[in-house]
CSV table of C-alpha atoms in Angstrom, one decimal:
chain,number,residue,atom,x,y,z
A,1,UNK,CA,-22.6,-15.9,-39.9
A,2,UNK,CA,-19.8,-14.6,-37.4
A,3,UNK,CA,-19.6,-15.5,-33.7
A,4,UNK,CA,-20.8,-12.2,-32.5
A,5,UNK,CA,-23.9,-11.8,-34.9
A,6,UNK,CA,-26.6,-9.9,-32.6
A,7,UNK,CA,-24.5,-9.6,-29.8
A,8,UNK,CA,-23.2,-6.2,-28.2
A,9,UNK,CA,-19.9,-5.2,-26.9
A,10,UNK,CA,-18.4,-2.4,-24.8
A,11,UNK,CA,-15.0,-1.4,-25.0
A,12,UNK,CA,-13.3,0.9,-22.8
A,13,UNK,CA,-10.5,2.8,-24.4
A,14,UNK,CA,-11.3,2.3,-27.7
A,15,UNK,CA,-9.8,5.2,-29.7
A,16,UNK,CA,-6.3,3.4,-30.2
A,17,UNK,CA,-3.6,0.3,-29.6
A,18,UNK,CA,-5.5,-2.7,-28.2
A,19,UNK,CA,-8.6,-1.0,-28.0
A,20,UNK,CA,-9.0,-0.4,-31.4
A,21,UNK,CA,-7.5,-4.2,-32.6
A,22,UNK,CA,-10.4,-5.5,-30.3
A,23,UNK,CA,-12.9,-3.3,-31.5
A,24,UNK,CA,-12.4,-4.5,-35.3
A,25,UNK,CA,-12.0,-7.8,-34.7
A,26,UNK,CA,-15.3,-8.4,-32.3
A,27,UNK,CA,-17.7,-6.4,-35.4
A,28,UNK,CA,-15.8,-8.1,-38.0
A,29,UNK,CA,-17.0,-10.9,-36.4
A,30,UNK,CA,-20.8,-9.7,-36.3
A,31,UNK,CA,-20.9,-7.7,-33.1
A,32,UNK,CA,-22.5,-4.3,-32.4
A,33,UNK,CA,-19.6,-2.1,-31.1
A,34,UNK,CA,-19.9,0.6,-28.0
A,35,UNK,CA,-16.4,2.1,-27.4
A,36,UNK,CA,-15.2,5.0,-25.0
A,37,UNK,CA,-12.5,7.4,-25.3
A,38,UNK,CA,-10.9,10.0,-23.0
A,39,UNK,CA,-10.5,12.8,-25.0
A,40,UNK,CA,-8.9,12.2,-28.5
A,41,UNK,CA,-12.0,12.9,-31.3
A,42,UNK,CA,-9.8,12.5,-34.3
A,43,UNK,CA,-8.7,9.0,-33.0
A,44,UNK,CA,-11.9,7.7,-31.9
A,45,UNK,CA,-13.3,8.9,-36.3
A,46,UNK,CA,-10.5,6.3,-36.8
A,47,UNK,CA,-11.5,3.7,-35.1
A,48,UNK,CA,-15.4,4.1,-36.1
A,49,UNK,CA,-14.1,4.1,-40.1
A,50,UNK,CA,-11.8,1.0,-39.4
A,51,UNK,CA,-15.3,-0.3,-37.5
A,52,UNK,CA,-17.5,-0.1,-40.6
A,53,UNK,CA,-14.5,-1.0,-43.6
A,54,UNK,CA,-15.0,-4.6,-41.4
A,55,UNK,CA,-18.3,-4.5,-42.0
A,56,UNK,CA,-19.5,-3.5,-38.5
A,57,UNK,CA,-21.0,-1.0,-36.7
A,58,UNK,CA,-20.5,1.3,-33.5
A,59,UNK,CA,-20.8,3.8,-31.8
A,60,UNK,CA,-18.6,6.3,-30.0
A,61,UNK,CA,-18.3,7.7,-26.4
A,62,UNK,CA,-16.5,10.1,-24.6
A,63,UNK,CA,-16.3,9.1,-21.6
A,64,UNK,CA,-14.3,8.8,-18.2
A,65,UNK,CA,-14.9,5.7,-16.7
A,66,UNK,CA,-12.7,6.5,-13.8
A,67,UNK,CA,-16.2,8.5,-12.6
A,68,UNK,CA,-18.5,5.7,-11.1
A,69,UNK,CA,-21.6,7.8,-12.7
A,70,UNK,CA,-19.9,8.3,-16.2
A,71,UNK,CA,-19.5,4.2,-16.2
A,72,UNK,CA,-23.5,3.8,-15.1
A,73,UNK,CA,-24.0,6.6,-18.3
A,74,UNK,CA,-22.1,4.3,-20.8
A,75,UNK,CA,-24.0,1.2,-20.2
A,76,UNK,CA,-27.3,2.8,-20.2
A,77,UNK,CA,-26.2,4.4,-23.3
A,78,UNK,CA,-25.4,1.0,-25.0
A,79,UNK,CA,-28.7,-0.3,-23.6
A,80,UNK,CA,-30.7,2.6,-25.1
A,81,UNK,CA,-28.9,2.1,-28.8
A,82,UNK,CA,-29.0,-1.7,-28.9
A,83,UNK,CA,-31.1,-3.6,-26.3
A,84,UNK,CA,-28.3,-5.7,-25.2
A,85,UNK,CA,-25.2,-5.7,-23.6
A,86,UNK,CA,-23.5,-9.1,-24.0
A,87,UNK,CA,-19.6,-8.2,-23.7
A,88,UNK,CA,-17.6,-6.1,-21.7
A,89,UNK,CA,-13.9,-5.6,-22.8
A,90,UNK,CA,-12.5,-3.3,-19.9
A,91,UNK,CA,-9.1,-1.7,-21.6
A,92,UNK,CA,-9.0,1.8,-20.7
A,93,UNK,CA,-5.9,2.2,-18.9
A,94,UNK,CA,-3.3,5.1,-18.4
A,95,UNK,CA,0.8,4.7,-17.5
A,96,UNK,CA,2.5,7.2,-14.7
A,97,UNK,CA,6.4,5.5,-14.3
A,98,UNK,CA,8.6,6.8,-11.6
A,99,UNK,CA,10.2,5.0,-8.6
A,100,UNK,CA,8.1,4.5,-5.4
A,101,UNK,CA,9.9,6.6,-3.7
A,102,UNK,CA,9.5,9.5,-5.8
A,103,UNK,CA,5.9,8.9,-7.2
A,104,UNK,CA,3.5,11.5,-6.4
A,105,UNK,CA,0.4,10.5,-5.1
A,106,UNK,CA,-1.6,12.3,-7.7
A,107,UNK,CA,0.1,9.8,-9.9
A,108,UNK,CA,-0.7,6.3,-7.5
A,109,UNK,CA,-4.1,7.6,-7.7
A,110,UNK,CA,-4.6,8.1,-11.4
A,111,UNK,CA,-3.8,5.2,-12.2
A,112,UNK,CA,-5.3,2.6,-9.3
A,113,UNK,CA,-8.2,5.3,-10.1
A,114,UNK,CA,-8.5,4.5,-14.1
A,115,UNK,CA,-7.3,1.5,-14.2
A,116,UNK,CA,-8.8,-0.8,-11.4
A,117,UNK,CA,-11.5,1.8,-10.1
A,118,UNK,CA,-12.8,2.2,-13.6
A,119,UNK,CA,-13.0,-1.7,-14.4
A,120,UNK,CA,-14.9,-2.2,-11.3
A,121,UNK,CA,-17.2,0.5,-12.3
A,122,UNK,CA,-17.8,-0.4,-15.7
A,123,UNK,CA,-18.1,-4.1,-14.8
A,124,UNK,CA,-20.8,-3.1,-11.9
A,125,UNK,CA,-22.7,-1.2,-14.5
A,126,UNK,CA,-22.7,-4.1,-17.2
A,127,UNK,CA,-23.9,-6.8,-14.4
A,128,UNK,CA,-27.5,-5.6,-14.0
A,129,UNK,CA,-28.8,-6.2,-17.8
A,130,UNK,CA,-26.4,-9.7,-18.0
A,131,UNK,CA,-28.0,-11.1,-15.0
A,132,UNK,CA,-31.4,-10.4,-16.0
A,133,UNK,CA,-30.3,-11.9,-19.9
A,134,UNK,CA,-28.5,-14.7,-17.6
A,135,UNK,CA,-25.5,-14.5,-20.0
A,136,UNK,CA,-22.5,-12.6,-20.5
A,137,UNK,CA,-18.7,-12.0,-21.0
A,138,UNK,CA,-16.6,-9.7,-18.8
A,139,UNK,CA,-12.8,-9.4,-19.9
A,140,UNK,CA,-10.5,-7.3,-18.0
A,141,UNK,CA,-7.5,-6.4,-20.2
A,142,UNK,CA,-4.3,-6.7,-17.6
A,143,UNK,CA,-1.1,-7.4,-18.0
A,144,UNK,CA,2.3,-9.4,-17.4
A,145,UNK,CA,3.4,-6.6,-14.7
A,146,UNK,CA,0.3,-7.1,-12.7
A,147,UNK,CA,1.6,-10.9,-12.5
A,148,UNK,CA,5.7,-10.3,-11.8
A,149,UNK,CA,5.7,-6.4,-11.2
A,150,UNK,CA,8.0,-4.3,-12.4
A,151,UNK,CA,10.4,-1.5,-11.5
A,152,UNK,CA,9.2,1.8,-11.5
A,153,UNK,CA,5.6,1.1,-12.2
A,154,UNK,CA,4.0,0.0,-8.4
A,155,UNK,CA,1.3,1.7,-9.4
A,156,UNK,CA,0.6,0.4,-12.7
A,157,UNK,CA,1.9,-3.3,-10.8
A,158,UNK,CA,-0.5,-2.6,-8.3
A,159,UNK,CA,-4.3,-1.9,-10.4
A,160,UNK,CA,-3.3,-5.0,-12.9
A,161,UNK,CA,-2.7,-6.8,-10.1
A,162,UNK,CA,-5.9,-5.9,-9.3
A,163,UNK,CA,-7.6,-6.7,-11.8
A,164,UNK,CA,-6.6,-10.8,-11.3
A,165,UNK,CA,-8.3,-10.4,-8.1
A,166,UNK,CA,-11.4,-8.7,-9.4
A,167,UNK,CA,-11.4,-11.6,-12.6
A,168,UNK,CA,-11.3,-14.1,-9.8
A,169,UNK,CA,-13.8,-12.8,-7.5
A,170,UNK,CA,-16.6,-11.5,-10.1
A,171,UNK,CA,-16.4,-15.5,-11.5
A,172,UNK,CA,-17.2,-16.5,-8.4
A,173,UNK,CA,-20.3,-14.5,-7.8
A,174,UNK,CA,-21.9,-14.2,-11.5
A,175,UNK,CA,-21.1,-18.1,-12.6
A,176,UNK,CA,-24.4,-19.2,-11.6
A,177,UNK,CA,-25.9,-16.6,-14.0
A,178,UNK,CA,-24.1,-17.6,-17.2
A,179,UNK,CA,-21.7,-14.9,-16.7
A,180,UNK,CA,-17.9,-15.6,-17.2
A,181,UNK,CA,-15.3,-13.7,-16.6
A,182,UNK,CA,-11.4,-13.5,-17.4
A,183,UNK,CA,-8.5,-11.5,-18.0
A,184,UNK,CA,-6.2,-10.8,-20.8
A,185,UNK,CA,-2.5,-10.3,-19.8
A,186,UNK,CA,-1.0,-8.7,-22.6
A,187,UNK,CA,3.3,-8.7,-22.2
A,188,UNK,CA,5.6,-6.1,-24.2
A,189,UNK,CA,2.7,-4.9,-27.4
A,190,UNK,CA,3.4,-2.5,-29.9
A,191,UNK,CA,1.4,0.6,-29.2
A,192,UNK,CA,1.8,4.1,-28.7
A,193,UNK,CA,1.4,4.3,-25.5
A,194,UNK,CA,4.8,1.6,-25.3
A,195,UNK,CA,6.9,3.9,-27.3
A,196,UNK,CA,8.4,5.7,-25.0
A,197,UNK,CA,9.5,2.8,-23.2
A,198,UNK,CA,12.0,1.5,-26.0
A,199,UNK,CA,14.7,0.4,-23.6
A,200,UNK,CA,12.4,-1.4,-21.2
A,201,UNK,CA,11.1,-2.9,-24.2
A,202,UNK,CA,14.1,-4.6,-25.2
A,203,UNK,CA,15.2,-6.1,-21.5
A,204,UNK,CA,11.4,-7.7,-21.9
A,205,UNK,CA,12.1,-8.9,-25.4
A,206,UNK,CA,15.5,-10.5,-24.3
A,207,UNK,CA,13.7,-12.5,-22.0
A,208,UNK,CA,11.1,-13.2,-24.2
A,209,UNK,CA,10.9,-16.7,-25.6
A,210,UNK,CA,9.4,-16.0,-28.9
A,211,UNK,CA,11.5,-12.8,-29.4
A,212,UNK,CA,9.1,-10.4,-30.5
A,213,UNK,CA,7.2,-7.9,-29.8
A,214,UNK,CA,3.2,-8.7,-29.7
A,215,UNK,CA,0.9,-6.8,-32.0
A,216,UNK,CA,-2.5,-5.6,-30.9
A,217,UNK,CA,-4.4,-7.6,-32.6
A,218,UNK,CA,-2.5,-10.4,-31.1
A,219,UNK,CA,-3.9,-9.5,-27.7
A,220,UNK,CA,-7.3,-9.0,-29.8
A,221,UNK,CA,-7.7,-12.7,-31.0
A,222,UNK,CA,-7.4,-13.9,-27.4
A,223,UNK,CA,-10.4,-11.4,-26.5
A,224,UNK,CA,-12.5,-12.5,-29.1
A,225,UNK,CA,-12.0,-16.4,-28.1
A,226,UNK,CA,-12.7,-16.1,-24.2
A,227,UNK,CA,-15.6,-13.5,-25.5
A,228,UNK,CA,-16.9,-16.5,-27.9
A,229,UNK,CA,-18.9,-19.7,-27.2
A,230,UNK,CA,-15.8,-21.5,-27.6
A,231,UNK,CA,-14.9,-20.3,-24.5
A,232,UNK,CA,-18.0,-20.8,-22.6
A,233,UNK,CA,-16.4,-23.7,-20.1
A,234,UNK,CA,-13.8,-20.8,-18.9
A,235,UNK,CA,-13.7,-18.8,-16.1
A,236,UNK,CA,-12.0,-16.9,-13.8
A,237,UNK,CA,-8.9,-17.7,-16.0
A,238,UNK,CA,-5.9,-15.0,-17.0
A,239,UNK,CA,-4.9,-15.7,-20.7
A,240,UNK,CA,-1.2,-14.2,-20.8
A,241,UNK,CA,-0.7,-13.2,-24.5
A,242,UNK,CA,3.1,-12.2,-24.0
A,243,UNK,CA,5.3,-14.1,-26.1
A,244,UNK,CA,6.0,-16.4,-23.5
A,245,UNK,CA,7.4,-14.0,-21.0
A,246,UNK,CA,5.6,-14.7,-18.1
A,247,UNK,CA,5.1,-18.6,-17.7
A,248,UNK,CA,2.8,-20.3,-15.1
């Protein structure tokens, strides 16, 4: 028997890095997976053949969840496939660096758009079948910069930090339904969309008690507890899964 037998997840970015890490471990662990992807096919075949080598199942959708009505479309999608929709994992998230004083505002947007518009949307969209099952899990996937910022990345800073407020404010309302919800802040993770940041990465690792760099399915482990029963006392809570980084 795993945790997640019967149970049914969405996960936004799901094609790659933490997405993928979560997606394995939550049907490894019994659940039924729904995952989105922006545009990349090839990765999202990947993630659907590491799905089922775990012994799960899932299914894959294209999907911008920046668009308020592409968000509503995913969660009656995973309604119409399954029944159910037990746990939302809201990753999908996109990186635009420059300094503030250069950033274009096509860049602010994108990002604040993707990745604090589209958790709200995708959260909003999941609430309507949890409060009529009275239960459900809702974890936003943020990050250390959202909690200490970070140098030419206010907009990225700006729709983690965000998300804490979101986490915070959505406990409040959907506790008396069963429905919890937290954040994951994830600190320096290897993943492709980190590489390019090497140098960055190393000023983070110096200050980084444990040294290393986290591995996605190190922020993946954390999902899967605060999406389990063993978590069901917790709320409103950000889990900071950075080596130490960030202490409060």
């Amino acid at each position: 028997m795993g945790k997640f037998d019967g149970k049914v997840a969405i996960i936004t970015g799901g094609s790659r890095g933490i997405g993928r890490a979560i997606a394995v471990r939550l049907a490894s662990e019994g659940a039924r997976v729904v995952f989105t992807y922006k545009s990349n096919e090839e990765a999202a075949a990947e993630t659907v053949a590491l799905v089922t080598a775990a012994g799960g199942s899932s299914v894959a959708i294209r999907a911008d969840v920046s668009d308020a009505e592409t968000a509503e479309r995913v969660a009656r999608d995973a309604m119409a496939a399954f029944g159910r929709i037990d746990i939302l994992v809201s990753n999908a998230g996109i990186v635009h660096n420059d300094l503030m004083m250069r950033m274009s505002r096509d860049h602010w947007r994108d990002v604040i758009d993707t990745n604090l518009s589209g958790a709200y949307y995708m959260a909003q969209a999941v609430t309507r079948p949890m409060l009529k099952a009275r239960s459900g899990r809702i974890i936003f996937i943020t990050s250390v910069v959202g909690q200490a910022g970070n140098a030419a990345q206010t907009n990225y800073a700006a729709s983690k930090a965000g998300l804490i407020g979101l986490t915070m404010s959505a406990a409040r309302e959907l506790g008396s339904r069963n429905i919890t919800v937290n954040a994951v802040a994830p600190g320096a993770i290897d993943t492709d969309m980190n590489a390019p940041y090497k140098q960055e990465i190393e000023a983070a690792l110096a200050q980084t008690p444990l040294g290393r760099m986290g591995t996605p399915e190190d922020v993946a482990g954390a999902v899967a507890f605060l999406a389990s029963d063993d978590a069901s006392y917790i709320t409103g809570q950000v889990l900071a899964v950075d080596g130490g980084l960030v202490m409060r």
